Coordinates of C-alpha atoms in Angstrom, one line a residue:
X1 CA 14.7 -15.8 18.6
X2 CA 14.8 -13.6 15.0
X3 CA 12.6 -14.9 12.1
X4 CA 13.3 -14.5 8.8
X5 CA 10.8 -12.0 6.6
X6 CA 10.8 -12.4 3.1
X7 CA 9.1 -9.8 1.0
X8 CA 7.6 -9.8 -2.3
X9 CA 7.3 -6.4 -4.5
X10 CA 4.8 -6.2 -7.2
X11 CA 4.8 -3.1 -8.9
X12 CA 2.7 -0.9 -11.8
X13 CA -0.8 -1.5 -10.7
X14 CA -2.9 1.5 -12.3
X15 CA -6.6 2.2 -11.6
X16 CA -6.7 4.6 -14.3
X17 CA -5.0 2.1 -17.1
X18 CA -8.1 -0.2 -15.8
X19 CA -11.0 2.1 -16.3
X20 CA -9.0 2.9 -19.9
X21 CA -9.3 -0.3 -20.8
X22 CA -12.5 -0.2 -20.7
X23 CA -13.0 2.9 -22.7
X24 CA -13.4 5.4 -19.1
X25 CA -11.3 7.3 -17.3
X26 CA -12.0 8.9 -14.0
X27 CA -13.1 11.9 -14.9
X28 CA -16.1 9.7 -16.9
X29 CA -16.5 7.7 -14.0
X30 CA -17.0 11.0 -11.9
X31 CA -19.7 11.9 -14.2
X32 CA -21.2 8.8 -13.7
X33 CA -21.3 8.9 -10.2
X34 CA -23.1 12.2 -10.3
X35 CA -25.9 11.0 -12.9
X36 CA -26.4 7.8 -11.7
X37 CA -27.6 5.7 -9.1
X38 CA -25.3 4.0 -6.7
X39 CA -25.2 0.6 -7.8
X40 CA -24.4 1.7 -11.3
X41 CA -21.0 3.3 -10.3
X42 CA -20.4 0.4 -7.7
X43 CA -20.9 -2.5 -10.4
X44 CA -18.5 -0.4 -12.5
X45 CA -15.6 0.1 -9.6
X46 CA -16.2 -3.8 -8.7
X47 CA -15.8 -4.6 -12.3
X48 CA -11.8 -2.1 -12.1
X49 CA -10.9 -3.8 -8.4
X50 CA -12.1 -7.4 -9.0
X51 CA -9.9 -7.5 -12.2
X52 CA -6.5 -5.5 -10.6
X53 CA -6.9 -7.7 -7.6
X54 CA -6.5 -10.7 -10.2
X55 CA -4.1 -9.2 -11.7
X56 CA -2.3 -9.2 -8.0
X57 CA -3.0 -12.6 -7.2
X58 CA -1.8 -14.1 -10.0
X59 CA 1.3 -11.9 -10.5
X60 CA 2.0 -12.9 -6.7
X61 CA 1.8 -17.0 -7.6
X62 CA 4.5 -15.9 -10.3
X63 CA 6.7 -15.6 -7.3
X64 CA 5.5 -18.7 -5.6
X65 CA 3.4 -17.0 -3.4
X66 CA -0.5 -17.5 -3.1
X67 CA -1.5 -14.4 -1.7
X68 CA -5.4 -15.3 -1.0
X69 CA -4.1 -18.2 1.6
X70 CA -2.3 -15.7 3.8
X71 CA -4.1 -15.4 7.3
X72 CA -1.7 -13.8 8.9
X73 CA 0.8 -11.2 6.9
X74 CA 1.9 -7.8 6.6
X75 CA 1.9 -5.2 3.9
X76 CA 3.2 -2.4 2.6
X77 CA 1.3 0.3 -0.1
X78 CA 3.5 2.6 -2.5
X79 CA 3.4 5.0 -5.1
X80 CA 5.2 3.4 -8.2
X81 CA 8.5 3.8 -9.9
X82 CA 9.7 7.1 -10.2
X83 CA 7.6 9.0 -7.7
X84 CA 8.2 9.7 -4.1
X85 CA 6.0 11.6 -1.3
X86 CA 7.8 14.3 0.1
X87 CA 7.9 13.8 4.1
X88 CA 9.5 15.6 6.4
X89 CA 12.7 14.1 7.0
X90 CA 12.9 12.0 3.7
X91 CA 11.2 11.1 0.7
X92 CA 9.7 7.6 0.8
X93 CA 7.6 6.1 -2.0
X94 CA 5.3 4.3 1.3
X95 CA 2.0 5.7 1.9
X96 CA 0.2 2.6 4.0
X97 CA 1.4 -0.1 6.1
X98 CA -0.6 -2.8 7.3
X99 CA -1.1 -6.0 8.4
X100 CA -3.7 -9.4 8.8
X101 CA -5.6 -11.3 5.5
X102 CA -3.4 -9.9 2.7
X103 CA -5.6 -9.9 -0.4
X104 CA -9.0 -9.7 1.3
X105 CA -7.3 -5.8 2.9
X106 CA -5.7 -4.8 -0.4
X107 CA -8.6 -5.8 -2.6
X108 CA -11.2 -3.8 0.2
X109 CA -8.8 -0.9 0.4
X110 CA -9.1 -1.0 -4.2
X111 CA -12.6 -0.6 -3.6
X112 CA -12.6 2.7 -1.2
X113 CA -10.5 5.0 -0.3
X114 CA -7.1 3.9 -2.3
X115 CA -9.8 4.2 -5.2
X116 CA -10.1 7.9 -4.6
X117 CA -6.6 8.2 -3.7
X118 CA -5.9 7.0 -7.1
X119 CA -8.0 9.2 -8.8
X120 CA -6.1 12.0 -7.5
X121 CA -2.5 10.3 -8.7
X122 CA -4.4 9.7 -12.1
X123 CA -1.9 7.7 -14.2
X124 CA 0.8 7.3 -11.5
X125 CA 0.8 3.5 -10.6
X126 CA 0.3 2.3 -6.7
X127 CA 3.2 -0.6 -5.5
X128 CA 2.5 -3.2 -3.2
X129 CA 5.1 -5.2 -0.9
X130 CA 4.1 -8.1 1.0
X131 CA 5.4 -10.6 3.4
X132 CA 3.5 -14.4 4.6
X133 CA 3.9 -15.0 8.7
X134 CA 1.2 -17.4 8.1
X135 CA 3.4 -20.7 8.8
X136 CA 5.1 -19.1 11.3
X137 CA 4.7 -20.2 15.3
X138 CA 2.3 -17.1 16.8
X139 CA 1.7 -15.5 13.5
X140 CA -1.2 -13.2 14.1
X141 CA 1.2 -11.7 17.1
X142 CA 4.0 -11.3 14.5
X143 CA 2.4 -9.9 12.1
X144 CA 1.3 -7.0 14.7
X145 CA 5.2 -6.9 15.7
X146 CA 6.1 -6.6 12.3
X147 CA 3.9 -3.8 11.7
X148 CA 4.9 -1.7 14.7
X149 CA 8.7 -2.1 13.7
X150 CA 8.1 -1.0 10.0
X151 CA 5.7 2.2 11.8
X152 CA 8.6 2.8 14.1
X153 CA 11.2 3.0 11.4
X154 CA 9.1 5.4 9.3
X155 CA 8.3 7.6 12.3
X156 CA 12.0 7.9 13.0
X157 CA 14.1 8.2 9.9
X158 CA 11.0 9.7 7.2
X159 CA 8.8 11.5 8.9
X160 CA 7.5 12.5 12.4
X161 CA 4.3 11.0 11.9
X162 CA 2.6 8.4 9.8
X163 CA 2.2 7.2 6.5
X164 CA 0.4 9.4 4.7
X165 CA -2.7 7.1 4.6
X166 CA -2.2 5.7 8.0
X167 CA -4.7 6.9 10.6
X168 CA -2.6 9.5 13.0
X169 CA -4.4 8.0 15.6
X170 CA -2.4 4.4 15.0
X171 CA -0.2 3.3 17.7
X172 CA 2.7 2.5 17.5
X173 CA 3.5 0.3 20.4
X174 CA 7.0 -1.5 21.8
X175 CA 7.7 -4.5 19.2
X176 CA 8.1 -8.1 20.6
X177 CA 9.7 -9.8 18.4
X178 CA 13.2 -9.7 16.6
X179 CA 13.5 -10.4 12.3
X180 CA 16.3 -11.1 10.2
X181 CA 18.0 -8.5 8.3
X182 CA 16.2 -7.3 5.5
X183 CA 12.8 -7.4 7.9
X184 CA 12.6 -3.5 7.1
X185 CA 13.1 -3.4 3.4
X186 CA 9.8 -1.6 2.2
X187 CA 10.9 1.4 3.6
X188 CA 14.6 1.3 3.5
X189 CA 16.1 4.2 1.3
X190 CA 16.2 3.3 -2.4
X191 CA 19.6 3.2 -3.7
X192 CA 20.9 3.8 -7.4
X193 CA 21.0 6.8 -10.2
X194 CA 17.7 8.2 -10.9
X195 CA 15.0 5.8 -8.5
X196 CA 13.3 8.8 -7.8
X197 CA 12.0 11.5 -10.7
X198 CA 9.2 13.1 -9.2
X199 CA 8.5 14.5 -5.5
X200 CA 4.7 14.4 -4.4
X201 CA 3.4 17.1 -1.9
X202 CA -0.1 16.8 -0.2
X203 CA -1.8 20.3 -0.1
X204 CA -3.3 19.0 3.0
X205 CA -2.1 15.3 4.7
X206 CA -4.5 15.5 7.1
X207 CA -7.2 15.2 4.5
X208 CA -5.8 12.0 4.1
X209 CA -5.1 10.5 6.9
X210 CA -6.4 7.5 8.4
X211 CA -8.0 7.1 4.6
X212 CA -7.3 3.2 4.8

């Protein structure tokens, strides 16, 4: 049995367009994480997170899908238009993939380490691609499948390894399950004149990995 996937991309969510809007930037809210307590800076980065995540939702019931109801789904994070990470076989704008309460893991991942992954992007936006299994007969096993496939593919046509935020110690395990064409789109090779302008290279991937 194959089951369809159908993935929805929201793109140009920006960290630092948030804390401008609210007359910051990161290198102010780095000084205010030096110079004040803890809860200050945490009521400020819940105050950036709580409204992108809104920002997500509702974009995402735009397309007819309510992302907070997902209990079983997978995901995909990217760098935004224009940019791809340099890997070691080809360039892929996918830096996470994931899987299991949609919104609740994108809106916890805002909050930590994609935060500080940001701040090093600055004013590059992040993309995010994601699919519901939720209705779907043995979803929470799909949604694991689903993963491992997308894993698989990235191990073995852009890089040897891992997403750069995935942790290398991720498994990637024999899938069980069979999806329509098109299952595999987040990290299918972007066709077309000029989808890519600039090539990002980590100084160090292992400082990132397993980040998320």
């Amino acid at each position: 049995m194959s089951y369809d996937v159908k993935w929805i991309v929201q793109r140009g969510y920006s960290i630092d367009a948030q804390l401008i809007a609210d007359g910051l930037s990161f290198d102010a809210f780095d000084l205010i994480e030096r110079s004040t307590d803890a809860k200050t800076s945490q009521k400020i980065k819940n105050k950036i997170v709580g409204r992108l995540a809104k920002e997500f939702s509702s974009d995402c019931l735009e397309q007819g899908l309510d992302v907070k109801a997902i209990q079983y789904g997978c995901y995909c994070i990217a760098v935004g238009t224009g940019f791809e990470v340099d890997y070691n076989i080809r360039s892929s704008r996918i830096v996470y993939v994931g899987s299991g309460s949609v919104y609740g893991r994108i809106k916890s991942h805002l909050a930590g380490k994609l935060f500080d992954f940001a701040s090093i992007l600055r004013s590059i936006p992040l993309r995010f691609y994601v699919c519901d299994l939720s209705g779907l007969e043995n979803g929470k096993l799909l949604q694991r499948s689903l993963e491992q496939k997308l894993l698989k593919k990235f191990h073995d046509e852009i890089d040897t390894g891992l997403p750069l935020l995935n942790s290398r110690n991720a498994k990637i395990s024999d899938d069980c399950a069979d999806f329509d064409k098109g299952w595999d789109y987040p990290v299918q090779k972007e066709r077309g004149a000029k989808t890519t302008n600039w090539l990002l290279k980590p100084y160090d991937t292992e400082v990132w990995k397993g980040a998320l």
